[in-house]
Every structure is written in structure tokens, then in C-alpha cells.
Coordinates of C-alpha atoms and ligand atoms in Angstrom, one line a residue:
X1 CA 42.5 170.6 111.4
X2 CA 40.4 168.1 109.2
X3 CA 38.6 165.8 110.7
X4 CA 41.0 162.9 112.8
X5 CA 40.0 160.2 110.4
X6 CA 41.6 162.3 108.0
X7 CA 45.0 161.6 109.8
X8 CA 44.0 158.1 110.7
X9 CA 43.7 157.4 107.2
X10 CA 46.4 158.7 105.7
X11 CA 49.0 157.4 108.2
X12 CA 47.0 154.0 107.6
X13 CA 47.9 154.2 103.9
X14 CA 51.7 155.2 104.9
X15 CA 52.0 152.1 106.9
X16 CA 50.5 150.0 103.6
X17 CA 52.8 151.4 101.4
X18 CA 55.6 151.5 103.5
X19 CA 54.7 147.5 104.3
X20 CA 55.9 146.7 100.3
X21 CA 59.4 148.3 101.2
X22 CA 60.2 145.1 103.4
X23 CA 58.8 141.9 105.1
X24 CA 57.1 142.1 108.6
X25 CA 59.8 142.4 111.3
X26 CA 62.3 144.4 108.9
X27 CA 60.8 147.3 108.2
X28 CA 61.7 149.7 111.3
X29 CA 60.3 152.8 112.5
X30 CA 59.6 156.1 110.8
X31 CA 60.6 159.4 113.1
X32 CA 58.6 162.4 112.1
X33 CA 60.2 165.8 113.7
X34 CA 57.8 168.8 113.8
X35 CA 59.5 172.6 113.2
X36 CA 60.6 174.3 116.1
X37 CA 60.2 177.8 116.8
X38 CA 63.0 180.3 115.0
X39 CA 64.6 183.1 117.3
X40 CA 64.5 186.4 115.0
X41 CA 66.8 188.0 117.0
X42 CA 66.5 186.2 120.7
X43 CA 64.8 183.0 121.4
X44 CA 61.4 185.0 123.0
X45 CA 61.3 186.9 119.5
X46 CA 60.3 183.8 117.1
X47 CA 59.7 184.0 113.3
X48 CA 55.7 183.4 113.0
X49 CA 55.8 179.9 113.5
X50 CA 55.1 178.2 110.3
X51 CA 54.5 173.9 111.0
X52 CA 56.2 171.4 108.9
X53 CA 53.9 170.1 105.5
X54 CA 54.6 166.4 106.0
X55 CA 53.8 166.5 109.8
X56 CA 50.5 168.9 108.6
X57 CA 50.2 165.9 106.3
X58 CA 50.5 163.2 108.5
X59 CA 49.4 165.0 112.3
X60 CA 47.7 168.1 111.6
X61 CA 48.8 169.6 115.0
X62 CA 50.1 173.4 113.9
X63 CA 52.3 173.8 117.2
X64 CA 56.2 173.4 117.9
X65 CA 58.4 171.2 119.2
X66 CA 56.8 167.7 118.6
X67 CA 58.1 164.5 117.4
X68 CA 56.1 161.1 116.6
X69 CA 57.4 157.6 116.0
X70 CA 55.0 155.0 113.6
X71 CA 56.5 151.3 113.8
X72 CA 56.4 149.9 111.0
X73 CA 56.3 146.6 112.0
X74 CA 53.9 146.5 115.1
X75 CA 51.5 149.6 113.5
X76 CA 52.1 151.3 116.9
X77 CA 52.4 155.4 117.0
X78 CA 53.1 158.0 119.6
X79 CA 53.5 161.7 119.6
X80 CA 56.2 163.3 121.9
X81 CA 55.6 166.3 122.9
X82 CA 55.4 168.2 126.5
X83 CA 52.7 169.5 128.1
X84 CA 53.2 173.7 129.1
X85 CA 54.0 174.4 132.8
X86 CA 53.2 176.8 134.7
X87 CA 55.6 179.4 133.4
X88 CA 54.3 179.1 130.1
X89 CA 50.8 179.7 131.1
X90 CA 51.6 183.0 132.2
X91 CA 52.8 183.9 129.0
X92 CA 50.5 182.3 126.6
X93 CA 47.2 181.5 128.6
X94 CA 46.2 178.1 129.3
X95 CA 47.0 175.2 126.5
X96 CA 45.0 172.2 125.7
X97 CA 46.9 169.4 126.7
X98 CA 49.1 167.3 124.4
X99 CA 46.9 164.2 124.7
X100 CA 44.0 166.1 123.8
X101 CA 45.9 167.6 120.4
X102 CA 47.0 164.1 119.6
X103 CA 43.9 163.0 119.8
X104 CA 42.3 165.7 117.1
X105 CA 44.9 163.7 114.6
X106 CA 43.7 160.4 116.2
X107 CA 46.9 159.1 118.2
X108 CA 46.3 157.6 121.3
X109 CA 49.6 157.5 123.4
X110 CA 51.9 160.5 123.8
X111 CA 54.5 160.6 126.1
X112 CA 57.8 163.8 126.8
X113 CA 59.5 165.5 123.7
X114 CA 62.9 164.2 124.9
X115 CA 61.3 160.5 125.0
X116 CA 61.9 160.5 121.5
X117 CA 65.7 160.1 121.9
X118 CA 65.5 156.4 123.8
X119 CA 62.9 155.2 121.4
X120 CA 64.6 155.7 118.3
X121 CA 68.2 154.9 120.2
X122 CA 66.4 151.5 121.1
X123 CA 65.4 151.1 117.5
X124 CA 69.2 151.4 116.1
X125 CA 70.3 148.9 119.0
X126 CA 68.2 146.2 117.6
X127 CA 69.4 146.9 114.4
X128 CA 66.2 148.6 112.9
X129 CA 65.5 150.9 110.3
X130 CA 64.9 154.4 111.2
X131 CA 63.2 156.0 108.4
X132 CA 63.2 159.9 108.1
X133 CA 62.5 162.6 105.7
X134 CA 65.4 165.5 104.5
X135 CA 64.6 167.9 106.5
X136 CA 64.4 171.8 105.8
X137 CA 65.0 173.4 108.8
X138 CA 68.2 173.3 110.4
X139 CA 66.9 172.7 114.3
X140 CA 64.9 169.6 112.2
X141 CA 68.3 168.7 110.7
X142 CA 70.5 168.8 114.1
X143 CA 67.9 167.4 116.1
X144 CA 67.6 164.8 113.4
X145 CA 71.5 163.8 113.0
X146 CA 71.3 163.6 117.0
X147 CA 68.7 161.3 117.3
X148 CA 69.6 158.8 114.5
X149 CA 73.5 159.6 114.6
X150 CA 73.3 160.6 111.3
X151 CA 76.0 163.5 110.1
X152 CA 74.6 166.4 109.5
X153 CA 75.4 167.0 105.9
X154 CA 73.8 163.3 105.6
X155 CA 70.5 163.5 106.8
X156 CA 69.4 165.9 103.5
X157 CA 70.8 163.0 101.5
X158 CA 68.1 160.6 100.5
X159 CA 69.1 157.1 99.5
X160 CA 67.7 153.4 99.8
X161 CA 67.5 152.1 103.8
X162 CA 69.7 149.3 102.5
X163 CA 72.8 151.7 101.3
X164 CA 75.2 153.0 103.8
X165 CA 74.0 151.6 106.7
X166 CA 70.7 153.1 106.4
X167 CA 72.5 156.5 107.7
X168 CA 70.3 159.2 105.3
X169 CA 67.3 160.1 104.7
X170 CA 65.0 157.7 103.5
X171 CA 63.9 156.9 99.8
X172 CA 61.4 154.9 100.5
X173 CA 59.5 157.1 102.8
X174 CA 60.0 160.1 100.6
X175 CA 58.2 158.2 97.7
X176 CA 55.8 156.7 99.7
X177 CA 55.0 160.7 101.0
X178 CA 55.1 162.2 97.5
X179 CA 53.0 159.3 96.2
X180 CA 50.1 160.5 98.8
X181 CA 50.9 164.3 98.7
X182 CA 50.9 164.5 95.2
X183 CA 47.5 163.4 94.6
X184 CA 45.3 165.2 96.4
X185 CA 41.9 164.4 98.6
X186 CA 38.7 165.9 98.1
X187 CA 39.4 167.6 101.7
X188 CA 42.4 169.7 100.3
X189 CA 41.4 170.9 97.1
X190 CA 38.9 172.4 98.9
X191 CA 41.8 173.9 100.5
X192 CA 43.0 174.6 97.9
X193 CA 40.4 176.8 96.5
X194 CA 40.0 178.5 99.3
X195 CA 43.2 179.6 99.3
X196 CA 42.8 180.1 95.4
X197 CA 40.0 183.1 96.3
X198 CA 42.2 184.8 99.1
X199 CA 45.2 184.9 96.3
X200 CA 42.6 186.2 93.5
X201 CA 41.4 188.8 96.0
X202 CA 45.0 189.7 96.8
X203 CA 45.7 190.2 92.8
X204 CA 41.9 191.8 92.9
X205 CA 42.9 194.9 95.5
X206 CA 46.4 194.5 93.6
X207 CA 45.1 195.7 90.8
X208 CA 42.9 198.3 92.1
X209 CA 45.8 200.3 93.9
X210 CA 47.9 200.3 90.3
X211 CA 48.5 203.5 89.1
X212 CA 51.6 206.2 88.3
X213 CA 53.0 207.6 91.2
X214 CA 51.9 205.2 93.9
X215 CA 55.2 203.0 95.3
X216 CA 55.2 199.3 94.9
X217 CA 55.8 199.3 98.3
X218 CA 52.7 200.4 98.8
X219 CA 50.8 197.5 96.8
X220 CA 52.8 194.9 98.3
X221 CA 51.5 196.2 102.1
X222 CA 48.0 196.4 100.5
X223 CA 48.1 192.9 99.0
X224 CA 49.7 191.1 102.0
X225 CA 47.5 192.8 104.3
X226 CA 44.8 191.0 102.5
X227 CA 46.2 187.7 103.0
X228 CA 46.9 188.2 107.0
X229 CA 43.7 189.7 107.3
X230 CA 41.9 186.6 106.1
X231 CA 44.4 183.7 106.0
X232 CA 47.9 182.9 107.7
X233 CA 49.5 185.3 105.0
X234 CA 51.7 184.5 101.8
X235 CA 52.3 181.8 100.6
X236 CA 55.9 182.8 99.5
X237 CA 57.6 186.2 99.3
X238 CA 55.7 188.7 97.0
X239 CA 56.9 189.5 93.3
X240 CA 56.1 192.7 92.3
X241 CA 58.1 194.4 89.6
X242 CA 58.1 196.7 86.6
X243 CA 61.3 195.2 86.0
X244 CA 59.7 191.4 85.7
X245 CA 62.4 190.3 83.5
X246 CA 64.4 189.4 86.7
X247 CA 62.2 186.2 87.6
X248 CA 62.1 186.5 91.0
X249 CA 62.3 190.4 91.9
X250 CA 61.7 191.1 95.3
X251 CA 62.7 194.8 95.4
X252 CA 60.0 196.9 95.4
X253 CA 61.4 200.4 95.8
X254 CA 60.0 201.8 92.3
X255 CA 57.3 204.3 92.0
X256 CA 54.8 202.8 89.2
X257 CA 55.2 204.8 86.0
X258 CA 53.4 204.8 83.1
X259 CA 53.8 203.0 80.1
X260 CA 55.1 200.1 82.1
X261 CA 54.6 196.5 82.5
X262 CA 54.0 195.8 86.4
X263 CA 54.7 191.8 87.2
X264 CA 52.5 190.9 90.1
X265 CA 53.5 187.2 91.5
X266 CA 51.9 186.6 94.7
X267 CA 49.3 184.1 96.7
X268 CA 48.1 183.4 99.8
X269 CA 48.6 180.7 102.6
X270 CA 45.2 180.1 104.0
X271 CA 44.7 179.3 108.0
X272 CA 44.8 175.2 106.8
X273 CA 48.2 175.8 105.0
X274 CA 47.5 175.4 101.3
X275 CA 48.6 177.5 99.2
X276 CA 47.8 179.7 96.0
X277 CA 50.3 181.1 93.2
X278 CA 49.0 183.8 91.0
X279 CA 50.7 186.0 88.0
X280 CA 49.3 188.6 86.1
X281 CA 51.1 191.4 84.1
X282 CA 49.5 194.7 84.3
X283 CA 50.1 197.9 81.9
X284 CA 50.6 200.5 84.7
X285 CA 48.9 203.2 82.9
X286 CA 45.8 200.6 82.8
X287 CA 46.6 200.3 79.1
X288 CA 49.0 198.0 76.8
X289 CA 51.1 199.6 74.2
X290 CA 50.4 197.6 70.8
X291 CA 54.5 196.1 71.5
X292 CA 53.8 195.2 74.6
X293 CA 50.1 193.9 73.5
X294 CA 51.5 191.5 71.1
X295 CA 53.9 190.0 73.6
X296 CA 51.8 189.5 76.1
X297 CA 48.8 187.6 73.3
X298 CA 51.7 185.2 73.1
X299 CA 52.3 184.3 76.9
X300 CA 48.1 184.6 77.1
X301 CA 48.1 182.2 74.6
X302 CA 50.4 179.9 75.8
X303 CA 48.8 180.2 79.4
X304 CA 45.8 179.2 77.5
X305 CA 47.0 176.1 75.5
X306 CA 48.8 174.8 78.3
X307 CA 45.6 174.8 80.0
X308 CA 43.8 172.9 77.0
X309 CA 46.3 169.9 76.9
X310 CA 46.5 169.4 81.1
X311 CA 44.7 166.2 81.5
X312 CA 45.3 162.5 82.8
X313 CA 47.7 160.8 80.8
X314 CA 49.5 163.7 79.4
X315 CA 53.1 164.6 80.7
X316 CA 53.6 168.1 82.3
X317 CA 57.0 167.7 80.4
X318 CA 55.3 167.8 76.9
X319 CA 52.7 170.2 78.0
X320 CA 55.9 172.5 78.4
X321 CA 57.5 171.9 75.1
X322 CA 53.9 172.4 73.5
X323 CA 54.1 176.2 75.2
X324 CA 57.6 176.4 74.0
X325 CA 56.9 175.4 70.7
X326 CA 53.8 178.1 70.8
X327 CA 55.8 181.0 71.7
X328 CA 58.5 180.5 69.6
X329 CA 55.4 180.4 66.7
X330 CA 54.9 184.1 68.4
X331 CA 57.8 185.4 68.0
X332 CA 58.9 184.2 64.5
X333 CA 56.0 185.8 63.5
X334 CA 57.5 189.1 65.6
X335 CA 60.9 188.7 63.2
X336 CA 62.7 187.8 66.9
X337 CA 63.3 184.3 65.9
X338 CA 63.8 182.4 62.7
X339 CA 64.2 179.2 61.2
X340 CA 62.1 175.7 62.5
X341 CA 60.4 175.5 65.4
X342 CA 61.1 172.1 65.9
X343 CA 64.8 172.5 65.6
X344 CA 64.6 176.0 68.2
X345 CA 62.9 173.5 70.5
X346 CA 65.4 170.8 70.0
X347 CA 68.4 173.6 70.7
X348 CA 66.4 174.8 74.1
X349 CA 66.0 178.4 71.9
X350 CA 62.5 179.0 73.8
X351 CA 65.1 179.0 77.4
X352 CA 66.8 182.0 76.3
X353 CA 63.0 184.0 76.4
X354 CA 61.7 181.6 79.4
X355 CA 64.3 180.6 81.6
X356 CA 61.8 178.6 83.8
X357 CA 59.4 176.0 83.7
X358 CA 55.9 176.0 83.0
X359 CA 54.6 174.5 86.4
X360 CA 55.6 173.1 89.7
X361 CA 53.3 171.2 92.5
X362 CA 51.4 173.0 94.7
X363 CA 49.6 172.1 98.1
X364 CA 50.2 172.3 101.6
X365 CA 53.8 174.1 99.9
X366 CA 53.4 176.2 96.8
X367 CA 56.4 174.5 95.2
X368 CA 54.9 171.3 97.4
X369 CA 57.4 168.9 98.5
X370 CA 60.6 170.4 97.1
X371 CA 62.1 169.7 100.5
X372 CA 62.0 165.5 99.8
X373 CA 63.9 166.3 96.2
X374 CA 62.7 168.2 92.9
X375 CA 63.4 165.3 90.8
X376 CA 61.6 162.7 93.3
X377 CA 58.9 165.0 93.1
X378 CA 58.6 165.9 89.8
X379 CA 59.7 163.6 87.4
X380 CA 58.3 159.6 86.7
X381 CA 61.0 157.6 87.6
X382 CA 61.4 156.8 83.9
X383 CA 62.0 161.0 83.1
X384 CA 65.7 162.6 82.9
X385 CA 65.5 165.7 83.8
X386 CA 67.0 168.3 80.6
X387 CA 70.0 170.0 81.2
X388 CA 68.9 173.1 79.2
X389 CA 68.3 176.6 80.2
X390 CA 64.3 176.6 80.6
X391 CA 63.0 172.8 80.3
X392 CA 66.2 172.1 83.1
X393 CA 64.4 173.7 85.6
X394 CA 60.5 172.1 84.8
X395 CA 59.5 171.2 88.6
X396 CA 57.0 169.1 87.0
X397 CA 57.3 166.8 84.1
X398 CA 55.4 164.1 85.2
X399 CA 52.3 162.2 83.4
X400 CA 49.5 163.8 85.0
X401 CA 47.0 161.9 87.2
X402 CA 43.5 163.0 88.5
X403 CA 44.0 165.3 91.5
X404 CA 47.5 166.7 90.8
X405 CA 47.2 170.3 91.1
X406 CA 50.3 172.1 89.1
X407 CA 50.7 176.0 88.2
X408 CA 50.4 176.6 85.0
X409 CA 52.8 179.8 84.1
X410 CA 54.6 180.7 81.0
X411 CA 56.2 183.9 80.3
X412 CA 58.5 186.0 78.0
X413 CA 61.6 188.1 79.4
X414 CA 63.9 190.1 77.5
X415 CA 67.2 189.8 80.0
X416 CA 69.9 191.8 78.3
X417 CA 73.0 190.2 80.5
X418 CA 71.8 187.0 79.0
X419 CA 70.8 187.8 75.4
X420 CA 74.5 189.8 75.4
X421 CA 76.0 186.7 76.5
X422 CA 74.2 184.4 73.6
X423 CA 75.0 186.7 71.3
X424 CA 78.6 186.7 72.7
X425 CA 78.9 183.0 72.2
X426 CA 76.9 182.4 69.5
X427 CA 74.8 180.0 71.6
X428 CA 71.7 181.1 69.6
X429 CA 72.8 178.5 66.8
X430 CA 71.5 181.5 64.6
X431 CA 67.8 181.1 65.2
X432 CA 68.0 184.7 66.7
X433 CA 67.4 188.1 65.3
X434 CA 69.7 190.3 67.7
X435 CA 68.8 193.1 65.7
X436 CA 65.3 192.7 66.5
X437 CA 65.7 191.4 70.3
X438 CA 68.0 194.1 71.3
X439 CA 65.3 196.8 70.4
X440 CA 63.1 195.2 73.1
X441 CA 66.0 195.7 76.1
X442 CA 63.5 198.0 78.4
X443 CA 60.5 196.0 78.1
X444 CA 60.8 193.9 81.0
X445 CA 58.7 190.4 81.2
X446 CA 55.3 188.8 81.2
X447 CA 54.4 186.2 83.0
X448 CA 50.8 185.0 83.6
X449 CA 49.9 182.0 86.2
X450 CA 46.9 180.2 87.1
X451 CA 46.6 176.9 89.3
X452 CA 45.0 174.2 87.9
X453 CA 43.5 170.9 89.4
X454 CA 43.7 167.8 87.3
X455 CA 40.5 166.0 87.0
X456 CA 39.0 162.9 85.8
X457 CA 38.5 163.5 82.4
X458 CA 41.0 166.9 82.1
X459 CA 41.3 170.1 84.6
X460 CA 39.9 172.9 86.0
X461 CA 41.4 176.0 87.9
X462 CA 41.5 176.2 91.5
X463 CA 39.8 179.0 92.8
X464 CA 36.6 180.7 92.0
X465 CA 36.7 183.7 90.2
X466 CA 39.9 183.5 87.4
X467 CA 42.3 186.9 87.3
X468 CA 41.5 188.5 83.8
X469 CA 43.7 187.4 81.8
X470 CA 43.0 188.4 78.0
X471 CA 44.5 191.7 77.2
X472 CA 41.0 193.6 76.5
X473 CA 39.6 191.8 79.7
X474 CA 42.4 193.0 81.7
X475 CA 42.5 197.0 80.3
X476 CA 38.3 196.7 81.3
X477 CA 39.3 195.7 84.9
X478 CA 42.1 198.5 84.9
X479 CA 39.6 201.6 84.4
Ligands
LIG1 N1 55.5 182.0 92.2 C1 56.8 181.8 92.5 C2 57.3 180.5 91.9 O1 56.6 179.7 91.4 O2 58.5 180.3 92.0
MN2 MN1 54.6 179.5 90.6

């Protein structure tokens, strides 16, 4: 955990922001529900128990089964949680008590797990607000519609406390939590570097165990091992394909053959919870072919330029058309597309090569905060999100600020179901040479990802020692 005036802080900010949504005496209570433990098969066989990012956020305490109540109003807070027994120290050895863990996160009073229920039931007597985030989880999301008599398929809605009875999630606690999450502290980005060097040393012994004949199998155990062996483990389930033109392939039953492209998307969860997202592209005989070379310059390129232009002030949203408009430059100049680049990028042409977005959040989640709503997330309230293939899904178009910290990750796949079915419909407005494009059905994708921390006067990239990335740089570190 960080330090308890870490906590302290933060949940003295919440109640701030959280005092604009309404006057003194209206603004209720927020209810914060921890994750429970999973049953794999049977309740003693859990999942690895993985602790909800807001309560990390807000509490810090990594353990199950805990709830916490701030009034907004009276500033008063309380952890519920239960102390082990007997029985449970048999199993697990003894436990530090739940005062004593609630007072690492610098909350004075705790009291039972189920003493939740009266508390908030006393709250919706008198008529107050009980603010909640959508939960993820489904235990958080019945223990949830229980406890605020919610229905189930409501408590994932968010909506203003004064709509519906106040019976959803709550917008104005999800925007007062993305406001603070998005930006963050000096604390977490070191964090977040830290997590940055376990994912570049995943990539690093990634790369190493590359060649024909071995299994990708086999590099995915290697890579993940280095991740559990040093941090809490991924920070999302591995990519590793030679068929990288399916975006997120996680089959990895292919022996690595020459001549291929091997996609490698993968990073590491460190023991604090922050995450890392890396993607290199790899020749699998440890050199590119001269087609495959000029491909990837163009995603390199892109990778780099979208790099240049991340700074306060700039939208992530035009940092993505900027890499569109880049690679469709590349491949005119490959005879796969033709015509304007500004009217390709004004008929979403670059979405039938990168179906994708350039960048999402990252923190304490790798695609951090998805669970309170992309578009809250992601977008200034003044931003529509596109409906078209590629810039619809952007996770991140907002105008950066110092201390953002987005992934920066173009790519180029050749998907034949999809270029069949533009070509089927004509949905390539003619811009496209099929000719061309249909000659480059084997070769798979490219996509290349760093992590990049937005600073006061432009960025840098989180963790220390950058993935080669340039094609030479990346053939030196192959032999
Ligand atoms: N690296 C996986 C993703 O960004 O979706
Ligand atoms: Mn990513």
C-alpha cells in the first residue's frame, strides 16, 4: 500500500468534488463494495484474487469481502469488514486485524461486513442518496442491487442521482472517480514504471526464446513466468500470434516458422496493481522480408509521430486521425490505396487496415476505468464518439492533460473476411486497390505499442528501457 495519507487524501478530494454535486444535508452516502473471492470450480478453489481498482484507489486494502460507506454530508467513513475466526486461522495463518488494515488506508472506525446492509438501508429510509459505482463483478453487482434495492440489470446503468429515483449507478461519482484516476499522482507513475520494466523484460525474454520450431506456447509460459516471478502477473491475457491480423488472438497452438510476423501483446501487473501494455512485431526468422519491412516502417512511423504530437492541449482524438492520415500516406505510396488522404480519412478508409484505436487509459487497469463507461472515460464531454470502423472504437479521444498516461499503438492488418466484404459492398468508395491488397492476404498484422505519460510541457514513455522498435534495431536485438 502507499503511504495512508495517500488514501486520506484522495478520499478528502472525493468528498470536495462530490460536495459541488449538491448542498450540505443532500448529498447522501457513497457505498464502496470490494471484490469477493471467485469459486473456480468450488468455493475453497478461488480464482487468484484480484482487488477492485476504485477501492485500490480509494482504500488500498488488497483483501476480500469489504465494504465502506463515506457520508457525504457529515465526512464520516467506515470499513465493514470481519475479522478471521478461528477456523480461518487454521487455514491461512494468523491475519492482522481489520482495524489494523483500515488504519494503513487511514479509516478509523470499522465495524461487521453485514453492517453494511442497515447503514445504507437507514440511508434510503431518510430519503438519501446512495451513490455507487457500475460494478464489474457479478457478486459486486448482486450484493449491490441487494443493498440499495436496485435491479440487477440497473446497477451497471449510470445516470444522474436525480433521475429515476436515484436507483443506478451514479454519474456523479463516476466523474468525480475518473476525474482523479485519470490524472495520475507522482506515487503511481512510479507505479507505473515499474510495471513498465517488468512488461519490457517480459517482451525482453520474449524475444530471446523466438525462433522456428519452438511453440508459442512455449513463449507465452516463458513470458508470464516473468511476470509472476517478479509482479502479481499479467496485466491482461497474452497476445501472441503469427496470425496478428486477428486483433486479439489468444490461441497460441502454432510452432513459430520462418518467414513470419510473430505479434507479441503482453504486460505486466506489478504487486501495487498498475499495469503495462507492450507490442512489438517480430520477424520469426530474426529478419524482415523487404514487404514485410516496408509495412512495418509505416506502423513504426506512425508509433513514432503519434508520440511527437502527445502533449497538453492536444486531443488523443486528433492524435489518431494524424496516424491515420500517416499510414494511409504509407500505403498510397505502396499502390494499396489511392486518391486524397483527406477524403480516405473523411470515409474512415484507414478502419478497414486498423480496426482499433490508437490508445486507451492505463493505470491501476490497463484499459483503466472501462468498468465506469468508455465514453465517460474517454471522451470530453463536448466529444461524440465516431461511428466508424477504427476511430469508433478510440478509448481515448480526450484533450490531454499533464499526468494522463495513454498507450500509444497503431497497426496495419490485412483481414481477408473483412477486405472480401468491402470489396463485396463496395464500402471502399474506390480508394482501394483490391488488386494490390489481396496479394498481401498471408501477411498477417503489425502492431507496435508503447505507454506514454503526459507531461508538463509534452510526454515521455513509461518504463525505462524502450522495446526496439526501428526495424534495423529490432533485426540487431534478434541475432
Ligand atoms: N493490449 C490489449 C489492448 O489494448 O486491448
Ligand atoms: Mn493496449
Amino acid at each position: 500500500m502507499f503511504a495512508k495519507e495517500v488514501y486520506i487524501a484522495r478520499r478528502s478530494t472525493l468528498l470536495q468534488k462530490m460536495a459541488q454535486t449538491a448542498p450540505q444535508g443532500q448529498r447522501g452516502i457513497a457505498l464502496f463494495v470490494g471484490n469477493a473471492e471467485a469459486a473456480a470450480q468450488y468455493r475453497d478453489n478461488a480464482y487468484k484474487f484480484r482487488q477492485d481498482s476504485s477501492w485500490l484507489y480509494y482504500f488500498g486494502i488488497d483483501e476480500p469481502f469489504m465494504a465502506a460507506v463515506i457520508d457525504l454530508d457529515s465526512g464520516d467513513e467506515c470499513i465493514f469488514a470481519d475479522d478471521v475466526e478461528l477456523g480461518d486461522i487454521i487455514w491461512m495463518g494468523p491475519q492482522p486485524s481489520v482495524a489494523s488494515k483500515a488504519a494503513l488506508a487511514g479509516v478509523g472506525r470499522t465495524a461487521p461486513y453485514n453492517d453494511v446492509r442497515p447503514v445504507v438501508e437507514a440511508a434510503l429510509t431518510a430519503g438519501r442518496k446512495v451513490h455507487f459505482l457500475p460494478p464489474s463483478r457479478y457478486f459486486n453487482t448482486m450484493k449491490l442491487s441487494s443493498l440499495a434495492g436496485v435491479a440487477t440489470e440497473d446497477v451497471t446503468k449510470v445516470a444522474p442521482m436525480d433521475k429515476d429515483g436515484g436507483r443506478h449507478a451514479s454519474e456523479e461519482l463516476v466523474k468525480a472517480v475518473i476525474s482523479m484516476r485519470l490524472v495520475k499522482e507522482p506515487c503511481e507513475i512510479e507505479q507505473l514504471d515499474d510495471a513498465g520494466a517488468l512488461g519490457q523484460l517480459m517482451h525482453t525474454v520474449a524475444r530471446n526464446n523466438v525462433k522456428p520450431g519452438v511453440l508459442e506456447q512455449e513463449i507465452v509460459g516463458i513470458m508470464e513466468g516473468v511476470t509472476l516471478s517478479k509482479g502479481w502477473g499479467v496485466s491482461f491475457p497474452t497476445i501472441l500470434s503469427q496470425h496478428g491480423e486477428t486483433l486479439h488472438n489468444h490461441l497460441h497452438d502454432k510452432v513459430i516458422e520462418p518467414g513470419k510476423l510473430l505479434v507479441i501483446d503482453a504486460g505486466a501487473e506489478n504487486d501495487m496493481h498498475y499495469a503495462s501494455d507492450f507490442t512489438r512485431t517480430l520477424p520469426t526468422g530474426g529478419r524482415f522480408t523487404s514487404r514485410q519491412r516496408d509495412i512495418y516502417q509505416i506502423v513504426c512511423d506512425c508509433n513514432e509521430l503519434a508520440f511527437s504530437l502527445t502533449r497538453p492541449g492536444t486531443a488523443y482524438r486528433d492524435v489518431h486521425i494524424a496516424s491515420s492520415k500517416l499510414m494511409l500516406e504509407g500505403l498510397r505510396s505502396l499502390d494499396i490505396v489511392r486518391g486524397s488522404i483527406d477524403d480516405m480519412v473523411e470515409e474512415g478508409i484507414a478502419g478497414l487496415f486498423q480496426p482499433h484505436g490508437l490508445g486507451h487509459n492505463m493505470g491501476l487497469d490497463v484499459h483503466d476505468m472501462e468498468d465506469l463507461g468508455e465514453n465517460l472515460v474517454g471522451y470530453d464531454p463536448d466529444q461524440k464518439r465516431s461511428s466508424q470502423l477504427g476511430l469508433g472504437s478510440l478509448r481515448m479521444a480526450r484533450r490531454l492533460v499533464p499526468g494522463n498516461v495513454i498507450t500509444d499503438e497503431p497497426g496495419i492488418y490485412f483481414i481477408p473476411a473483412l477486405i472480401s466484404q468491402w470489396k463485396a459492398e463496395g464500402r471502399d468508395k474506390g480508394f482501394v486497390n483490391f488488386s494490390k491488397l489481396e496479394s498481401y492476404f498471408d501477411f498477417g498484422g503489425i502492431r507496435l505499442e508503447d505507454d506514454v505519460l503526459v507531461t508538463e510541457d509534452g510526454a515521455r514513455r513509461t518504463g525505462p528501457n524502450r522495446l526496439p522498435i526501428q526495424p534495423s534495431d529490432v533485426e540487431d536485438a534478434m541475432s
